[in-house]
Amino acid sequence: MKHSQLIGILAVLALIGICFMPFTFIASKQITVTGFSAEGTNFGKPGYLNVILSVICLIFFAVPKIWAKRTNVFIAAINLAWALRNYLLLGSCILGECPEKKAGLYLLMLAAIVIQAMTLLPKMDVMNEKS
């Protein structure tokens, strides 16, 4: 794909911005969980690893080397797995209490899927060697 690297960079920047959005709202405790703020819960900072991995992906999207593109597939897969973990952990019912899922949780998954898809479609020139 011609513009896969640019789309990947934009998806990375979108994912970083999405981590500041609300993911879930727990009504009984009046807590809004975001990627960096989950006070009152045992979730920690669920978006922190997504941001770190996304910054690494951003760097590898910009580097025009084959090893960077291959490594980026692996890093983006870990990023997608962590986003799926956040979706399952933050959106699931615990002890009969179901949190209200917000748009940030869905957008986090969407951005991680787009990043993974763009790592699989790099535009690299392959040189033919004559034997």
Coordinates of C-alpha atoms in Angstrom, one line a residue:
M1 CA 0.0 0.0 0.0
K2 CA 1.3 3.4 -1.0
H3 CA 0.2 5.3 2.1
S4 CA 0.4 2.6 4.8
Q5 CA 3.2 4.2 6.7
L6 CA 1.4 7.6 6.9
I7 CA -1.8 5.9 7.9
G8 CA 0.1 3.9 10.6
I9 CA 1.7 7.1 12.0
L10 CA -1.7 8.8 12.1
A11 CA -3.2 5.8 13.9
V12 CA -0.4 5.8 16.4
L13 CA -1.0 9.5 17.2
A14 CA -4.7 8.8 17.4
L15 CA -4.1 5.9 19.8
I16 CA -2.0 8.1 22.1
G17 CA -4.8 10.7 22.1
I18 CA -7.4 8.1 22.8
C19 CA -5.6 7.0 26.0
F20 CA -6.7 10.4 27.5
M21 CA -10.4 9.7 26.8
P22 CA -12.7 7.9 29.2
F23 CA -12.7 4.1 28.8
T24 CA -15.4 3.1 31.3
F25 CA -17.5 4.6 34.1
I26 CA -18.2 2.6 37.3
A27 CA -21.5 3.9 38.6
S28 CA -21.3 2.5 42.2
K29 CA -18.0 4.2 42.9
Q30 CA -18.5 7.2 40.6
I31 CA -15.1 6.5 38.9
T32 CA -14.2 7.3 35.4
V33 CA -11.4 5.1 34.1
T34 CA -9.1 6.5 31.4
G35 CA -5.9 5.2 30.0
F36 CA -3.8 7.0 32.6
S37 CA -6.2 7.4 35.5
A38 CA -7.9 4.6 37.3
E39 CA -7.8 5.8 41.0
G40 CA -10.0 3.7 43.2
T41 CA -9.6 0.5 41.2
N42 CA -6.8 -2.1 40.8
F43 CA -6.5 -1.5 37.1
G44 CA -3.3 0.6 37.3
K45 CA -2.6 2.7 34.2
P46 CA -4.1 0.6 31.4
G47 CA -3.1 2.8 28.5
Y48 CA 0.5 3.4 29.6
L49 CA 1.9 0.3 27.8
N50 CA -0.2 1.1 24.7
V51 CA 1.5 4.5 24.5
I52 CA 5.0 3.1 25.0
L53 CA 4.5 0.5 22.3
S54 CA 2.8 3.0 20.0
V55 CA 5.8 5.4 20.3
I56 CA 8.1 2.5 19.3
C57 CA 5.8 1.7 16.4
L58 CA 5.9 5.4 15.4
I59 CA 9.7 5.3 15.2
F60 CA 9.7 2.0 13.2
F61 CA 7.1 3.4 10.8
A62 CA 9.5 6.3 10.1
V63 CA 12.6 4.1 9.6
P64 CA 12.9 2.9 6.0
K65 CA 14.7 -0.3 6.7
I66 CA 13.4 -3.9 6.3
W67 CA 14.4 -4.9 9.9
A68 CA 12.3 -2.0 11.3
K69 CA 9.3 -3.1 9.3
R70 CA 9.6 -6.7 10.5
T71 CA 10.1 -5.7 14.1
N72 CA 7.2 -3.3 13.8
V73 CA 4.8 -6.2 13.1
F74 CA 5.8 -7.9 16.3
I75 CA 5.6 -4.7 18.4
A76 CA 2.2 -3.8 16.9
A77 CA 0.9 -7.4 17.7
I78 CA 1.9 -6.9 21.4
N79 CA 0.1 -3.5 21.3
L80 CA -3.0 -5.1 19.9
A81 CA -2.9 -7.8 22.5
W82 CA -2.6 -5.2 25.3
A83 CA -5.5 -3.2 23.8
L84 CA -7.6 -6.4 23.8
R85 CA -6.6 -7.1 27.4
N86 CA -7.8 -3.6 28.3
Y87 CA -11.0 -4.1 26.5
L88 CA -11.7 -7.4 28.2
L89 CA -10.5 -6.3 31.7
L90 CA -12.1 -2.8 31.8
G91 CA -15.4 -3.7 30.1
S92 CA -16.2 -6.9 31.9
C93 CA -18.6 -7.3 34.8
I94 CA -17.0 -7.9 38.1
L95 CA -19.0 -9.2 41.1
G96 CA -22.3 -8.4 39.4
E97 CA -21.4 -4.9 38.6
C98 CA -21.1 -4.0 34.9
P99 CA -19.2 -0.8 34.1
E100 CA -20.5 1.5 31.4
K101 CA -18.3 1.3 28.3
K102 CA -17.3 4.6 26.8
A103 CA -16.2 5.4 23.3
G104 CA -12.5 5.5 24.2
L105 CA -12.5 1.7 24.8
Y106 CA -13.9 1.0 21.3
L107 CA -11.6 3.6 19.7
L108 CA -8.6 2.0 21.4
M109 CA -9.3 -1.3 19.8
L110 CA -10.0 0.2 16.4
A111 CA -6.7 2.2 16.5
A112 CA -4.7 -0.9 17.5
I113 CA -6.3 -2.9 14.7
V114 CA -5.4 -0.2 12.2
I115 CA -1.8 0.0 13.4
Q116 CA -1.5 -3.8 13.1
A117 CA -3.0 -3.8 9.6
M118 CA -0.6 -1.0 8.4
T119 CA 2.4 -2.9 9.7
L120 CA 1.5 -5.8 7.5
L121 CA 1.4 -3.5 4.4
P122 CA 4.7 -1.7 4.2
K123 CA 5.9 -0.1 1.0
M124 CA 9.4 -1.3 0.5
D125 CA 11.4 -1.6 -2.7
V126 CA 12.8 -5.1 -3.1
M127 CA 15.9 -5.4 -5.2
N128 CA 16.1 -8.3 -7.7
E129 CA 19.4 -10.1 -7.7
K130 CA 20.6 -11.7 -10.9
S131 CA 22.3 -15.0 -10.5

